[in-house]
Amino acid sequence: MIDLRSDTVTLPTKEMLESVLEARLGDDVSREDETVNTLEETAAKLLGKEAGLLVTSGTQGNLVSIMTHTTPGDEVYMEAESHVYYYEVGGLSAIAGVIPHLIPGNRGQIPPETLEEELRPPNIHFPNPRLVVIENTHNRAGGTVIPQENIKAIADISHDRGLSLHIDGARIFNAAVALNVDVAKLVEPADSITFCLSKGLSAPVGSVIVGSEEFIEKARKYRKMLGGGMRQAGIIAAPGLVALKTMIERLREDHENARILAENLTSIENLKVWPVETNIVIVDLANTGYQSTDFLQKLEQRGVRAVSFGKTLVRFTTHRMVSKEDVLQAFTIVASILESNN
Ligand code: TLP
């Protein structure tokens, strides 16, 4: 089976598993797990922030960050198809109690002038605007990269109006590698960032939030409230450290395989292939007569897995466990289904 559903399906490497045996462990709720402390310090340093916090998942990282920046009833601005809004079970409203204000983006980017227009002035009738969330890379836009200039412009507007900026950087290293920029420079204008260890970086579990000392201290308490205070969490942190040491530059291979897949798929008549910037390839079946669910079923019968991103949209994601040969094979199978149309 060629599994292109997500980069979350990556399994830990041998080095990651071996690192667990050597990890120095303790109770992380009491901050006594040396491996967790090292991961948090390493992550903070890498992203140019004062402190880090290991969390169970990207979803928990975003929720903890939103809770830390806001109080219930506040308004949070975000791109209309952002993961925080679309795929995180409504936790921002159900748990953080904030009201999302959606801004239609341009391939995942919020145009600065649109943010200016959308930000509401103080008014007795309005919720308090408190936070802007951007996503880099942007998942539903097709793994698009939000460039430095846009992040800076969004941060400047947010800060001028007294709002903070959080980056959902589940795939921030894909963005940094694609842009050939230092990740710390890329996220410099943001007040907080969550990134995932368990996607393209291949660690089995975990995400890290980074921000100021003060922010992370407050976030630590919200993590505990949400049940994310773990004990010998060094078992998670040790593979995470290996991921940061060995997996970042390798993401280029995933981007190259996505490019190869997309380039080949473009040759299929009637299939619309979205532009590819990182490890995500989205195709639109609208002109093929297929809906994504029927197509995915056929695809799976022939040994390829992908996911639906809408009625006629399908997402393929490349990662460490699929090779160039695999993506070429996946292309051949997609072509055979669409060309025979049976
Ligand atoms: N995304 C998953 C699914 O939830 C769709 C995937 O397969 O891409 N932010 C972004 C941008 C993400 O893509 C994801 C995961 C998360 C946050 C949440 O991370 P986890 O799955 O660790 O909670």
Tab-separated table of C-alpha atoms and ligand atoms in Angstrom:
chain	number	residue	atom	x	y	z
A	1	MET	CA	0.000	0.000	0.000
A	2	ILE	CA	1.284	3.468	-0.912
A	3	ASP	CA	-0.046	5.609	1.888
A	4	LEU	CA	-0.322	9.248	0.854
A	5	ARG	CA	-3.066	10.130	3.337
A	6	SER	CA	-0.852	12.265	5.540
A	7	ASP	CA	2.678	12.794	6.793
A	8	THR	CA	1.233	11.847	10.188
A	9	VAL	CA	1.461	8.176	9.163
A	10	THR	CA	5.268	8.234	9.373
A	11	LEU	CA	6.652	5.742	11.871
A	12	PRO	CA	9.556	6.561	14.191
A	13	THR	CA	13.080	5.691	13.029
A	14	LYS	CA	15.286	3.133	14.775
A	15	GLU	CA	17.353	5.997	16.223
A	16	MET	CA	14.184	7.515	17.665
A	17	LEU	CA	13.147	4.243	19.280
A	18	GLU	CA	16.648	3.682	20.633
A	19	SER	CA	16.723	7.186	22.081
A	20	VAL	CA	13.862	6.210	24.382
A	21	LEU	CA	16.012	3.570	26.085
A	22	GLU	CA	18.671	6.134	26.949
A	23	ALA	CA	16.319	8.986	27.872
A	24	ARG	CA	16.688	10.522	31.324
A	25	LEU	CA	13.182	10.564	32.741
A	26	GLY	CA	11.276	12.190	35.590
A	27	ASP	CA	7.890	13.659	36.429
A	28	ASP	CA	7.349	16.393	33.876
A	29	VAL	CA	4.434	17.963	35.775
A	30	SER	CA	7.072	18.791	38.421
A	31	ARG	CA	9.459	19.730	35.582
A	32	GLU	CA	11.784	16.887	36.540
A	33	ASP	CA	12.024	15.190	33.185
A	34	GLU	CA	15.425	16.214	31.825
A	35	THR	CA	14.661	15.020	28.311
A	36	VAL	CA	11.500	17.111	28.113
A	37	ASN	CA	13.398	20.108	29.482
A	38	THR	CA	16.093	19.626	26.840
A	39	LEU	CA	13.500	19.320	24.048
A	40	GLU	CA	11.698	22.462	25.194
A	41	GLU	CA	14.957	24.427	25.393
A	42	THR	CA	16.162	23.102	22.043
A	43	ALA	CA	12.879	23.948	20.327
A	44	ALA	CA	12.772	27.445	21.815
A	45	LYS	CA	16.339	28.124	20.708
A	46	LEU	CA	15.737	26.778	17.220
A	47	LEU	CA	12.704	29.008	16.757
A	48	GLY	CA	14.308	32.023	18.428
A	49	LYS	CA	11.899	32.252	21.364
A	50	GLU	CA	12.513	32.269	25.124
A	51	ALA	CA	10.733	29.074	26.131
A	52	GLY	CA	8.990	25.955	24.889
A	53	LEU	CA	6.246	23.596	26.069
A	54	LEU	CA	5.762	20.005	24.958
A	55	VAL	CA	2.111	19.233	24.240
A	56	THR	CA	0.364	16.073	23.148
A	57	SER	CA	-0.668	17.226	19.660
A	58	GLY	CA	-0.945	20.145	17.283
A	59	THR	CA	-4.596	20.491	18.226
A	60	GLN	CA	-3.743	20.760	21.917
A	61	GLY	CA	-0.926	23.205	21.122
A	62	ASN	CA	-3.233	25.529	19.216
A	63	LEU	CA	-5.973	25.315	21.857
A	64	VAL	CA	-3.571	25.961	24.742
A	65	SER	CA	-2.087	28.889	22.816
A	66	ILE	CA	-5.505	30.387	22.087
A	67	MET	CA	-6.550	29.996	25.739
A	68	THR	CA	-3.327	31.629	26.860
A	69	HIS	CA	-3.741	34.642	24.581
A	70	THR	CA	-7.455	35.229	25.211
A	71	THR	CA	-10.304	35.303	27.698
A	72	PRO	CA	-13.703	33.789	26.891
A	73	GLY	CA	-15.783	36.054	24.654
A	74	ASP	CA	-12.760	37.446	22.796
A	75	GLU	CA	-12.623	37.533	19.026
A	76	VAL	CA	-9.912	35.618	17.158
A	77	TYR	CA	-9.142	36.404	13.496
A	78	MET	CA	-8.058	33.601	11.206
A	79	GLU	CA	-8.058	32.532	7.579
A	80	ALA	CA	-11.403	30.997	6.604
A	81	GLU	CA	-10.071	27.479	5.942
A	82	SER	CA	-7.554	27.368	8.753
A	83	HIS	CA	-7.039	24.070	10.548
A	84	VAL	CA	-7.895	25.663	13.890
A	85	TYR	CA	-11.365	26.451	12.551
A	86	TYR	CA	-11.917	23.529	10.209
A	87	TYR	CA	-10.424	20.477	11.874
A	88	GLU	CA	-10.041	21.055	15.606
A	89	VAL	CA	-13.532	20.012	16.663
A	90	GLY	CA	-14.554	23.575	17.447
A	91	GLY	CA	-12.385	23.519	20.578
A	92	LEU	CA	-11.685	27.213	20.232
A	93	SER	CA	-15.363	27.942	20.882
A	94	ALA	CA	-16.340	24.914	22.981
A	95	ILE	CA	-13.364	25.137	25.318
A	96	ALA	CA	-11.552	28.476	24.886
A	97	GLY	CA	-14.937	30.236	24.505
A	98	VAL	CA	-13.693	32.578	21.782
A	99	ILE	CA	-15.514	33.699	18.672
A	100	PRO	CA	-13.719	33.059	15.380
A	101	HIS	CA	-13.715	35.818	12.786
A	102	LEU	CA	-12.990	34.234	9.413
A	103	ILE	CA	-11.091	36.055	6.691
A	104	PRO	CA	-11.057	34.627	3.163
A	105	GLY	CA	-7.446	34.132	2.183
A	106	ASN	CA	-5.468	34.022	-0.996
A	107	ARG	CA	-4.007	30.508	-1.180
A	108	GLY	CA	-3.925	30.493	2.621
A	109	GLN	CA	-2.467	33.963	3.018
A	110	ILE	CA	-4.448	36.707	4.684
A	111	PRO	CA	-3.837	39.821	2.581
A	112	PRO	CA	-2.693	42.544	5.037
A	113	GLU	CA	-5.157	45.067	3.600
A	114	THR	CA	-8.009	42.597	4.189
A	115	LEU	CA	-6.969	42.181	7.819
A	116	GLU	CA	-6.953	45.991	8.171
A	117	GLU	CA	-10.492	46.121	6.793
A	118	GLU	CA	-11.782	43.204	8.857
A	119	LEU	CA	-10.371	44.263	12.234
A	120	ARG	CA	-13.210	45.889	14.069
A	121	PRO	CA	-12.724	49.061	16.103
A	122	PRO	CA	-13.522	49.088	19.833
A	123	ASN	CA	-17.274	49.299	20.225
A	124	ILE	CA	-19.672	48.510	23.056
A	125	HIS	CA	-21.430	45.945	20.832
A	126	PHE	CA	-18.403	43.991	19.633
A	127	PRO	CA	-16.396	41.222	21.260
A	128	ASN	CA	-12.855	42.243	22.195
A	129	PRO	CA	-10.479	41.521	19.309
A	130	ARG	CA	-7.491	39.775	20.872
A	131	LEU	CA	-5.635	37.429	18.561
A	132	VAL	CA	-4.777	36.659	14.937
A	133	VAL	CA	-3.925	33.074	13.915
A	134	ILE	CA	-2.117	32.225	10.686
A	135	GLU	CA	-1.143	28.791	9.396
A	136	ASN	CA	2.211	27.985	7.803
A	137	THR	CA	2.310	25.901	5.728
A	138	HIS	CA	-1.399	26.185	5.011
A	139	ASN	CA	-2.941	22.751	4.853
A	140	ARG	CA	-6.261	23.236	3.054
A	141	ALA	CA	-4.737	25.721	0.630
A	142	GLY	CA	-2.437	22.899	-0.514
A	143	GLY	CA	0.641	23.115	1.706
A	144	THR	CA	1.232	26.698	0.648
A	145	VAL	CA	4.040	28.674	2.198
A	146	ILE	CA	3.299	31.966	3.917
A	147	PRO	CA	6.313	34.151	3.170
A	148	GLN	CA	8.176	36.329	5.648
A	149	GLU	CA	6.809	39.612	4.262
A	150	ASN	CA	3.219	38.490	4.822
A	151	ILE	CA	3.939	37.280	8.373
A	152	LYS	CA	5.665	40.564	9.169
A	153	ALA	CA	2.834	42.652	7.693
A	154	ILE	CA	0.173	40.648	9.571
A	155	ALA	CA	2.169	40.903	12.812
A	156	ASP	CA	2.654	44.666	12.446
A	157	ILE	CA	-1.053	45.294	11.907
A	158	SER	CA	-2.006	42.947	14.761
A	159	HIS	CA	0.451	44.504	17.190
A	160	ASP	CA	-0.500	48.073	16.220
A	161	ARG	CA	-4.085	47.231	17.110
A	162	GLY	CA	-3.114	45.520	20.378
A	163	LEU	CA	-3.655	41.934	19.146
A	164	SER	CA	-1.181	39.046	19.406
A	165	LEU	CA	-0.153	36.741	16.578
A	166	HIS	CA	-0.091	32.951	16.868
A	167	ILE	CA	1.248	30.721	14.102
A	168	ASP	CA	-0.164	27.252	13.636
A	169	GLY	CA	3.173	25.991	12.379
A	170	ALA	CA	2.314	22.299	12.327
A	171	ARG	CA	4.535	22.218	9.203
A	172	ILE	CA	6.667	25.311	9.851
A	173	PHE	CA	9.870	23.456	8.951
A	174	ASN	CA	8.399	22.602	5.530
A	175	ALA	CA	7.875	26.337	5.070
A	176	ALA	CA	11.383	27.261	6.234
A	177	VAL	CA	13.010	24.620	4.030
A	178	ALA	CA	10.930	25.665	0.999
A	179	LEU	CA	11.857	29.306	1.518
A	180	ASN	CA	15.493	28.512	2.384
A	181	VAL	CA	15.225	30.760	5.430
A	182	ASP	CA	16.172	30.281	9.052
A	183	VAL	CA	13.008	29.166	10.838
A	184	ALA	CA	13.711	31.606	13.698
A	185	LYS	CA	13.724	34.503	11.231
A	186	LEU	CA	10.526	33.267	9.658
A	187	VAL	CA	8.590	33.196	12.934
A	188	GLU	CA	10.321	36.184	14.495
A	189	PRO	CA	7.286	38.538	14.266
A	190	ALA	CA	4.930	36.026	15.953
A	191	ASP	CA	4.174	35.919	19.680
A	192	SER	CA	3.680	32.158	19.762
A	193	ILE	CA	4.018	29.172	17.452
A	194	THR	CA	2.953	25.558	17.660
A	195	PHE	CA	4.858	23.061	15.539
A	196	CYS	CA	4.416	19.310	15.187
A	197	LEU	CA	7.066	16.674	15.793
A	198	SER	CA	4.792	13.938	14.501
A	199	LYS	CA	4.222	14.947	10.866
A	200	GLY	CA	7.031	15.133	8.307
A	201	LEU	CA	9.580	15.071	11.134
A	202	SER	CA	8.456	11.479	11.793
A	203	ALA	CA	8.417	11.469	15.595
A	204	PRO	CA	5.637	9.266	16.974
A	205	VAL	CA	3.898	11.806	19.233
A	206	GLY	CA	3.915	15.442	20.194
A	207	SER	CA	4.053	19.100	19.323
A	208	VAL	CA	5.822	22.041	20.917
A	209	ILE	CA	4.576	25.560	21.633
A	210	VAL	CA	7.227	28.282	21.789
A	211	GLY	CA	6.926	31.872	22.969
A	212	SER	CA	8.049	34.199	25.759
A	213	GLU	CA	8.848	32.832	29.251
A	214	GLU	CA	5.749	34.538	30.584
A	215	PHE	CA	3.509	33.131	27.852
A	216	ILE	CA	4.799	29.588	28.303
A	217	GLU	CA	4.372	29.735	32.094
A	218	LYS	CA	0.730	30.634	31.621
A	219	ALA	CA	0.319	28.043	28.840
A	220	ARG	CA	1.744	25.329	31.125
A	221	LYS	CA	-1.218	25.763	33.422
A	222	TYR	CA	-3.756	25.556	30.573
A	223	ARG	CA	-2.016	22.419	29.316
A	224	LYS	CA	-2.542	20.914	32.788
A	225	MET	CA	-6.199	21.982	32.741
A	226	LEU	CA	-6.691	20.150	29.437
A	227	GLY	CA	-5.119	16.969	30.786
A	228	GLY	CA	-1.856	17.483	28.941
A	229	GLY	CA	0.364	17.383	32.028
A	230	MET	CA	2.272	14.161	31.369
A	231	ARG	CA	4.626	12.315	33.677
A	232	GLN	CA	7.690	10.555	32.152
A	233	ALA	CA	7.102	12.424	28.915
A	234	GLY	CA	10.770	12.090	28.035
A	235	ILE	CA	9.633	8.956	26.237
A	236	ILE	CA	7.961	11.340	23.777
A	237	ALA	CA	10.595	14.058	23.968
A	238	ALA	CA	13.560	11.806	23.144
A	239	PRO	CA	12.308	10.891	19.633
A	240	GLY	CA	11.323	14.538	19.262
A	241	LEU	CA	14.934	15.583	19.823
A	242	VAL	CA	16.110	13.064	17.225
A	243	ALA	CA	13.480	14.468	14.847
A	244	LEU	CA	14.792	18.016	15.245
A	245	LYS	CA	18.363	16.803	14.748
A	246	THR	CA	17.860	14.524	11.753
A	247	MET	CA	14.610	15.237	9.946
A	248	ILE	CA	14.420	18.912	9.001
A	249	GLU	CA	16.631	19.027	5.912
A	250	ARG	CA	15.189	15.710	4.743
A	251	LEU	CA	11.831	17.428	4.183
A	252	ARG	CA	13.280	18.608	0.846
A	253	GLU	CA	12.908	15.036	-0.438
A	254	ASP	CA	9.202	15.114	0.375
A	255	HIS	CA	8.837	18.398	-1.483
A	256	GLU	CA	10.661	16.968	-4.487
A	257	ASN	CA	8.444	13.870	-4.520
A	258	ALA	CA	5.327	16.041	-4.284
A	259	ARG	CA	6.594	18.092	-7.216
A	260	ILE	CA	7.227	14.943	-9.265
A	261	LEU	CA	3.782	13.578	-8.420
A	262	ALA	CA	2.092	16.856	-9.351
A	263	GLU	CA	4.050	17.239	-12.549
A	264	ASN	CA	2.978	13.778	-13.692
A	265	LEU	CA	-0.630	14.240	-12.617
A	266	THR	CA	-0.785	17.416	-14.713
A	267	SER	CA	-0.542	15.245	-17.824
A	268	ILE	CA	-3.919	13.650	-17.069
A	269	GLU	CA	-6.639	15.246	-19.106
A	270	ASN	CA	-9.476	16.829	-17.094
A	271	LEU	CA	-7.583	16.614	-13.815
A	272	LYS	CA	-6.874	19.964	-12.245
A	273	VAL	CA	-3.717	19.970	-10.131
A	274	TRP	CA	-3.215	22.809	-7.675
A	275	PRO	CA	0.213	24.446	-7.597
A	276	VAL	CA	2.589	22.601	-5.285
A	277	GLU	CA	4.914	24.352	-2.852
A	278	THR	CA	5.782	21.730	-0.241
A	279	ASN	CA	4.664	18.140	0.472
A	280	ILE	CA	0.951	18.448	-0.283
A	281	VAL	CA	-0.669	17.861	-3.673
A	282	ILE	CA	-4.361	18.681	-4.128
A	283	VAL	CA	-6.211	17.620	-7.237
A	284	ASP	CA	-9.702	18.573	-8.352
A	285	LEU	CA	-11.749	15.806	-9.974
A	286	ALA	CA	-14.603	18.133	-10.975
A	287	ASN	CA	-14.120	17.542	-14.718
A	288	THR	CA	-13.482	13.804	-14.469
A	289	GLY	CA	-16.981	12.692	-13.515
A	290	TYR	CA	-15.739	11.372	-10.168
A	291	GLN	CA	-16.473	12.524	-6.662
A	292	SER	CA	-13.620	12.185	-4.230
A	293	THR	CA	-15.176	9.370	-2.166
A	294	ASP	CA	-15.765	7.043	-5.159
A	295	PHE	CA	-12.375	7.859	-6.550
A	296	LEU	CA	-10.628	7.204	-3.221
A	297	GLN	CA	-12.327	3.830	-2.973
A	298	LYS	CA	-11.039	2.819	-6.403
A	299	LEU	CA	-7.625	4.147	-5.547
A	300	GLU	CA	-7.461	2.127	-2.348
A	301	GLN	CA	-8.510	-1.063	-4.169
A	302	ARG	CA	-5.452	-0.561	-6.354
A	303	GLY	CA	-3.061	0.065	-3.506
A	304	VAL	CA	-2.953	3.834	-3.000
A	305	ARG	CA	-4.423	5.787	-0.125
A	306	ALA	CA	-5.182	9.522	-0.089
A	307	VAL	CA	-7.819	11.688	1.616
A	308	SER	CA	-10.842	13.711	0.574
A	309	PHE	CA	-10.554	17.481	0.878
A	310	GLY	CA	-14.047	18.182	-0.418
A	311	LYS	CA	-16.649	16.835	-2.816
A	312	THR	CA	-14.230	16.679	-5.740
A	313	LEU	CA	-10.923	17.474	-4.021
A	314	VAL	CA	-8.339	14.861	-3.083
A	315	ARG	CA	-5.155	15.452	-1.088
A	316	PHE	CA	-1.962	13.449	-1.497
A	317	THR	CA	0.793	14.050	1.058
A	318	THR	CA	4.378	12.918	0.622
A	319	HIS	CA	6.576	11.880	3.545
A	320	ARG	CA	9.585	9.823	4.623
A	321	MET	CA	7.870	6.500	4.045
A	322	VAL	CA	7.115	7.036	0.363
A	323	SER	CA	9.834	7.089	-2.286
A	324	LYS	CA	10.061	8.615	-5.734
A	325	GLU	CA	9.182	5.179	-7.160
A	326	ASP	CA	6.102	5.077	-4.948
A	327	VAL	CA	4.814	8.427	-6.152
A	328	LEU	CA	5.415	7.438	-9.769
A	329	GLN	CA	3.514	4.237	-9.130
A	330	ALA	CA	0.714	6.223	-7.472
A	331	PHE	CA	0.566	8.445	-10.551
A	332	THR	CA	0.274	5.415	-12.845
A	333	ILE	CA	-2.612	4.087	-10.777
A	334	VAL	CA	-4.429	7.452	-10.720
A	335	ALA	CA	-3.965	7.719	-14.496
A	336	SER	CA	-5.277	4.196	-15.070
A	337	ILE	CA	-8.428	4.903	-13.049
A	338	LEU	CA	-9.171	8.233	-14.694
A	339	GLU	CA	-8.263	7.182	-18.190
A	340	SER	CA	-10.300	3.976	-18.154
A	341	ASN	CA	-13.048	5.750	-16.178
A	342	ASN	CA	-14.281	2.434	-14.784
B	1	TLP	N1	-3.568	17.869	10.244
B	1	TLP	C1	-3.941	16.536	9.864
B	1	TLP	C2	-5.464	16.379	9.863
B	1	TLP	O1	-6.025	16.870	11.012
B	1	TLP	C3	-6.137	17.044	8.703
B	1	TLP	C4	-3.349	16.205	8.500
B	1	TLP	O2	-3.352	15.032	8.138
B	1	TLP	O3	-2.885	17.135	7.816
B	1	TLP	N2	-2.421	22.313	12.236
B	1	TLP	C5	-2.304	21.864	10.976
B	1	TLP	C6	-1.978	22.816	9.892
B	1	TLP	C7	-2.445	20.492	10.698
B	1	TLP	O4	-2.330	20.081	9.447
B	1	TLP	C8	-2.741	19.606	11.758
B	1	TLP	C9	-2.966	18.139	11.483
B	1	TLP	C10	-2.857	20.126	13.041
B	1	TLP	C11	-2.695	21.482	13.258
B	1	TLP	C12	-3.211	19.274	14.230
B	1	TLP	O5	-2.211	18.405	14.585
B	1	TLP	P1	-2.532	17.068	15.417
B	1	TLP	O6	-3.033	16.080	14.414
B	1	TLP	O7	-1.224	16.720	16.009
B	1	TLP	O8	-3.555	17.419	16.441
